[in-house]
mmCIF file of C-alpha atoms in Angstrom:
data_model
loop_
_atom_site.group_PDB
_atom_site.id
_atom_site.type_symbol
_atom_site.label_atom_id
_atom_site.label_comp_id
_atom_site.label_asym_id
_atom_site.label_seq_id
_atom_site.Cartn_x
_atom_site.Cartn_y
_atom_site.Cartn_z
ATOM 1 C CA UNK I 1190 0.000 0.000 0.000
ATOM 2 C CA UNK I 1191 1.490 3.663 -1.329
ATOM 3 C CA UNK I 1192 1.510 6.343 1.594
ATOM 4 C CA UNK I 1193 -0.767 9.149 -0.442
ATOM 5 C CA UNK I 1194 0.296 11.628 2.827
ATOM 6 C CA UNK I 1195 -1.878 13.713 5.082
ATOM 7 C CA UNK I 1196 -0.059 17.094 4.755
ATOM 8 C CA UNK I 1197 1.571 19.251 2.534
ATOM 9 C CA UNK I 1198 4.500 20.941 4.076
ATOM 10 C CA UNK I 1199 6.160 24.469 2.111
ATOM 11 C CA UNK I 1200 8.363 26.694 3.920
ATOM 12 C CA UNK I 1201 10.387 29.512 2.458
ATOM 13 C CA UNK I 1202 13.416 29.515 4.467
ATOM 14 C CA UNK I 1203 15.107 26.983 7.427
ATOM 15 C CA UNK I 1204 14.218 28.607 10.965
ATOM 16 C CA UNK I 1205 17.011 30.369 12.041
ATOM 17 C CA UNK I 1206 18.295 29.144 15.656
ATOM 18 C CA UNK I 1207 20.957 30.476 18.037
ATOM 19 C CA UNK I 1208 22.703 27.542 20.134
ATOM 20 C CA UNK I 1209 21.916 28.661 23.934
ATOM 21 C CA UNK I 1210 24.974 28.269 26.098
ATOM 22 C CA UNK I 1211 25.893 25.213 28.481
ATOM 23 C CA UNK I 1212 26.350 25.136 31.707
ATOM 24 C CA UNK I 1213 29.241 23.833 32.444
ATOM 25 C CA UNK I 1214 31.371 23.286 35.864
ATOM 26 C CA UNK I 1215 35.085 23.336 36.009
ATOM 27 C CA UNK I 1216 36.597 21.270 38.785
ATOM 28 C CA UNK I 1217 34.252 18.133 39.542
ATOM 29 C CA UNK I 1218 35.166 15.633 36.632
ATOM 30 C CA UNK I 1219 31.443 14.118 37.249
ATOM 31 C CA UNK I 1220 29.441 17.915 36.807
ATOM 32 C CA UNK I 1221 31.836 18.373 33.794
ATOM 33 C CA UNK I 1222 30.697 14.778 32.242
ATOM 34 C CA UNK I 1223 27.488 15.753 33.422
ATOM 35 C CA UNK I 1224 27.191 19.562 31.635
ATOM 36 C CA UNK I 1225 29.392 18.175 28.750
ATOM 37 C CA UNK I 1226 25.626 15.471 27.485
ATOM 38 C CA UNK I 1227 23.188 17.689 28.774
ATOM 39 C CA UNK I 1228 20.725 18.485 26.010
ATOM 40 C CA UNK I 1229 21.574 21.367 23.901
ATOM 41 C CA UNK I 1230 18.972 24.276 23.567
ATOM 42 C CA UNK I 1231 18.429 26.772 21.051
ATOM 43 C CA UNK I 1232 16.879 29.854 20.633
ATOM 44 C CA UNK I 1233 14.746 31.340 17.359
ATOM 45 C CA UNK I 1234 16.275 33.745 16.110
ATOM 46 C CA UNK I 1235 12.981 35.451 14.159
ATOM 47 C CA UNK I 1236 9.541 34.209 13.369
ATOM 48 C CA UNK I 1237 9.402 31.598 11.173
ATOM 49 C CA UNK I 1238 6.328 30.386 8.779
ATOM 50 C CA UNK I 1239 5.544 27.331 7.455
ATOM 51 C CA UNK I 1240 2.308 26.649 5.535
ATOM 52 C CA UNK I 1241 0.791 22.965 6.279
ATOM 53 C CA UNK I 1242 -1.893 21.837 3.809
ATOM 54 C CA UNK I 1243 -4.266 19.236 5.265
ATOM 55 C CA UNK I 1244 -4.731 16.220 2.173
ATOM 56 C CA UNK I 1245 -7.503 14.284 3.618
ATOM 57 C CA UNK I 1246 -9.902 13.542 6.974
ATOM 58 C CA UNK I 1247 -6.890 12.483 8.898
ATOM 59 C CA UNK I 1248 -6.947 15.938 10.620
ATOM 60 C CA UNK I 1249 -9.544 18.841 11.736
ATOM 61 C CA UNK I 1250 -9.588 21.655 8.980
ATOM 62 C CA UNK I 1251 -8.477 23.647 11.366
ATOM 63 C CA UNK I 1252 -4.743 22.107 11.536
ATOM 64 C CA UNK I 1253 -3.982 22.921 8.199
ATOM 65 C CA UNK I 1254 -3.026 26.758 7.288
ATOM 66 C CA UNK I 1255 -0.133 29.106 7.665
ATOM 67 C CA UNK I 1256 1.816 28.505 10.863
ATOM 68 C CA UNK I 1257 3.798 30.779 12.409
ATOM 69 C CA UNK I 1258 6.507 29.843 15.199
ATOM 70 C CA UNK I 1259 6.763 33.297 17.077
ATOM 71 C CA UNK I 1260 10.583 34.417 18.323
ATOM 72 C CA UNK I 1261 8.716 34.783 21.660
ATOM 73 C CA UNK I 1262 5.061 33.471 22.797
ATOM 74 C CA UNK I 1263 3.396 34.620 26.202
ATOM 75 C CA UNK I 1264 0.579 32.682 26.742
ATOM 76 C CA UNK I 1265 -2.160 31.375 29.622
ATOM 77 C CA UNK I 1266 0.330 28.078 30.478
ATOM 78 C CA UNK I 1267 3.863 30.390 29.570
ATOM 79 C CA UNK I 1268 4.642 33.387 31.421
ATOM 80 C CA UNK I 1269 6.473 36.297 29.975
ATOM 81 C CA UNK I 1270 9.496 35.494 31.727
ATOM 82 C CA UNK I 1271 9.331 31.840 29.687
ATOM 83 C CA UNK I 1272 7.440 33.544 26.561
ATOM 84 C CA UNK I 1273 10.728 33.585 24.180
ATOM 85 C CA UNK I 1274 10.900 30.585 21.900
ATOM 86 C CA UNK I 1275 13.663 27.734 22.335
ATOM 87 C CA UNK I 1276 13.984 24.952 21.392
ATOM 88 C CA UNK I 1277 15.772 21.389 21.757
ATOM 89 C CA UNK I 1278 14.982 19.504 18.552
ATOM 90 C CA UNK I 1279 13.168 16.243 18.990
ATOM 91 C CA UNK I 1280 13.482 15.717 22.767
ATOM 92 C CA UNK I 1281 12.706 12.297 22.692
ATOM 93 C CA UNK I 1282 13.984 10.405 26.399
ATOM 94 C CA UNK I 1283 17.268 9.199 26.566
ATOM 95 C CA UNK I 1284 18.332 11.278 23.401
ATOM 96 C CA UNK I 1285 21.627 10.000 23.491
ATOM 97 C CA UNK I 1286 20.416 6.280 23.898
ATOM 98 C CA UNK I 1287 17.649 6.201 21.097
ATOM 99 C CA UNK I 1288 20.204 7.712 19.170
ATOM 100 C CA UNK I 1289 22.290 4.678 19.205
ATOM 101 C CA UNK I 1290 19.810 2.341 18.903
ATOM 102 C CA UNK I 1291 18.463 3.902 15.628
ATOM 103 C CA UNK I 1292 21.745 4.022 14.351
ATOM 104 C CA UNK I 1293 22.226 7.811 14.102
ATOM 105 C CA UNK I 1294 19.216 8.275 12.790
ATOM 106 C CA UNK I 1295 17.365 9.340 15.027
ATOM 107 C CA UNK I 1296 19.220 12.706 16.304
ATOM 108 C CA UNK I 1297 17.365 15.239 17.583
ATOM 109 C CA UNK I 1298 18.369 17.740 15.173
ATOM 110 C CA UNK I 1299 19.029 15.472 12.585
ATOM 111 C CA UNK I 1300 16.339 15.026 10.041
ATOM 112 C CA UNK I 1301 13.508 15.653 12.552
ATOM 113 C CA UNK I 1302 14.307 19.443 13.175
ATOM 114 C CA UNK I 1303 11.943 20.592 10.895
ATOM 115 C CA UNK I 1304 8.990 18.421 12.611
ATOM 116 C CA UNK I 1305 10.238 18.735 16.209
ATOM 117 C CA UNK I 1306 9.976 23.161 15.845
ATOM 118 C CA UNK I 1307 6.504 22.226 15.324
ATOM 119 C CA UNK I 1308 5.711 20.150 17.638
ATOM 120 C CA UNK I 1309 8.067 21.545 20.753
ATOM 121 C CA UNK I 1310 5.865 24.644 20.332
ATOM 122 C CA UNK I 1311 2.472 22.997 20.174
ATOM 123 C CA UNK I 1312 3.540 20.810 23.109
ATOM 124 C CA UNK I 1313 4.833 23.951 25.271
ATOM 125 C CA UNK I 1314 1.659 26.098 24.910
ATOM 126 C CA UNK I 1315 -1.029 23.667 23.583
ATOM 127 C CA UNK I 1316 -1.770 24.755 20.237
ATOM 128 C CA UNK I 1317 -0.108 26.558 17.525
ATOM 129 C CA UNK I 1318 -0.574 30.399 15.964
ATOM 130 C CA UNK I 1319 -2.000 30.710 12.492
ATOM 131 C CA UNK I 1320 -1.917 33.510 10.017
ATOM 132 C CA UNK I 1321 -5.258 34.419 8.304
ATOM 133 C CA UNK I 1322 -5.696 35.686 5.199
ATOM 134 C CA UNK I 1323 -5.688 39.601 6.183
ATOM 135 C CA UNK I 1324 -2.359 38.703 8.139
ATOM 136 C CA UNK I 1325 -4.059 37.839 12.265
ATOM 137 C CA UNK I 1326 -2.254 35.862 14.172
ATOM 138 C CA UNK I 1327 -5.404 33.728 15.967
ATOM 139 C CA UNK I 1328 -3.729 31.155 18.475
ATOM 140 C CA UNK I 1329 -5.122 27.385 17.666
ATOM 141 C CA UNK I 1330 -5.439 24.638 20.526
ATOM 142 C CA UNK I 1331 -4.282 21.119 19.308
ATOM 143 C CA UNK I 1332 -4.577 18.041 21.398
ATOM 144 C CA UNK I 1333 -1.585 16.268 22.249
ATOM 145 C CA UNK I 1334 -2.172 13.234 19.970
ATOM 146 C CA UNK I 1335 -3.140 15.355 17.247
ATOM 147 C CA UNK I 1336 0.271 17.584 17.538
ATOM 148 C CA UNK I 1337 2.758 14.095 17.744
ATOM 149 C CA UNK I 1338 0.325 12.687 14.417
ATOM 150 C CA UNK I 1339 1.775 16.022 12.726
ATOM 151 C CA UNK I 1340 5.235 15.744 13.796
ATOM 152 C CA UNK I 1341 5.149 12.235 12.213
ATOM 153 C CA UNK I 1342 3.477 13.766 9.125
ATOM 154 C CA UNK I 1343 5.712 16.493 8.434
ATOM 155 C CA UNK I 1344 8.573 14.170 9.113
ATOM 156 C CA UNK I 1345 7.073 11.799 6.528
ATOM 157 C CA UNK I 1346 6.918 14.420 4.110
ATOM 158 C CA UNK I 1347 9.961 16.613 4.641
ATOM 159 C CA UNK I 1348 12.529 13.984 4.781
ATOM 160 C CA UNK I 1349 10.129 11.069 2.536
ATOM 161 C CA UNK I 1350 11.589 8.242 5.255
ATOM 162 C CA UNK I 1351 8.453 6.511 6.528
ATOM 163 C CA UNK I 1352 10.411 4.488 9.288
ATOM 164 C CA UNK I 1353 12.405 7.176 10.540
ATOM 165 C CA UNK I 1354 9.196 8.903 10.719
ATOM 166 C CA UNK I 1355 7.353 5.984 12.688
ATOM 167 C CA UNK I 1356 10.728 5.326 14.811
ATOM 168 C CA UNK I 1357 10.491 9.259 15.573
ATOM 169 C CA UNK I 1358 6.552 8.999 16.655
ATOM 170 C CA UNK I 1359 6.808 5.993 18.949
ATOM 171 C CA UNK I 1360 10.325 7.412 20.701
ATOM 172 C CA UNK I 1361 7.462 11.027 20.896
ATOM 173 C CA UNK I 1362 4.643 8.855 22.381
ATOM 174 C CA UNK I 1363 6.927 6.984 24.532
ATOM 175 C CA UNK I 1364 7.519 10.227 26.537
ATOM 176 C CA UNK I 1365 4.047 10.356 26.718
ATOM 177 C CA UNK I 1366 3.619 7.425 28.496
ATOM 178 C CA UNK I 1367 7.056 7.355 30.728
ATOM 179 C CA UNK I 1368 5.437 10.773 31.964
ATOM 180 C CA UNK I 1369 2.185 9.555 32.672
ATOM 181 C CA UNK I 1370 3.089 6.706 34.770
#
């Protein structure tokens, strides 16, 4: 059976990040180990747009559109002080671990960056911001499930590796049920 898609992914330019510096500690070899494989953030440099066209009944109407990942978001769950936009790729568990299982596939900035932008900002404030036709930004809420379906989607379309894409989705809903339990 042929994957006909569910979205249509077109952006204009890569998102522009800024690599957030580490913490390190000089002196204890273990906090040096320790701040030398912590996860690497990064921040957006601008607002970046990319335009997802819903294919079929997979998702709401709603979904598809012109997104737009703000430089900074304040919202109900984010507070101003939190409100600017970073990011840490795919932060699936154990990043290092599920990296090396999947052969290198599987990095978190690796072929899922696109999809991950996406998703770490629907995950961090519940929904994602949309530009209308006369240029409003309207704020949409997405449900969890919905938001991990379109970082498999985009990944599926972006990079055209189906298994990548499915090893990227279950490593996503994994964290969703280590966090649960």
């Amino acid at each position: 059976m042929q994957y006909t898609g569910s979205v249509e992914i077109k952006f204009g330019e890569w998102p522009s990040l800024v690599p957030l510096r580490l913490k390190t500690s000089i002196g204890e070899p273990l906090a040096s180990l320790r701040g030398a494989s912590a996860k690497r953030y990064f921040r957006l440099e601008h607002d970046w747009e990319i335009h997802i066209g819903i294919l079929n009944d997979r998702y709401p109407k709603e979904i598809g559109g012109t997104v737009v990942i703000p430089r900074s978001y304040e919202s109900q769950s984010v507070p101003l002080s939190e409100a600017e936009t970073h990011l840490d790729g795919a932060s699936v568990p154990f990043p290092w671990l599920v990296s090396f299982l999947s052969f290198g596939v599987l990095r978190p900035l690796g072929v899922m960056l696109i999809a991950s932008i996406v998703h770490d900002f629907a995950f961090k404030h519940g929904g994602l911001v949309y530009r209308d036709h006369s240029g409003k930004l309207e704020f949409c809420k997405i449900q969890r499930h919905l938001a991990d379906k379109l970082f498999y989607d985009i990944i599926r379309t972006v990079n055209k590796m189906p298994f990548t894409a499915l090893l990227a989705w279950a490593a996503v809903r994994l964290r969703v049920v280590l966090r649960s339990s």
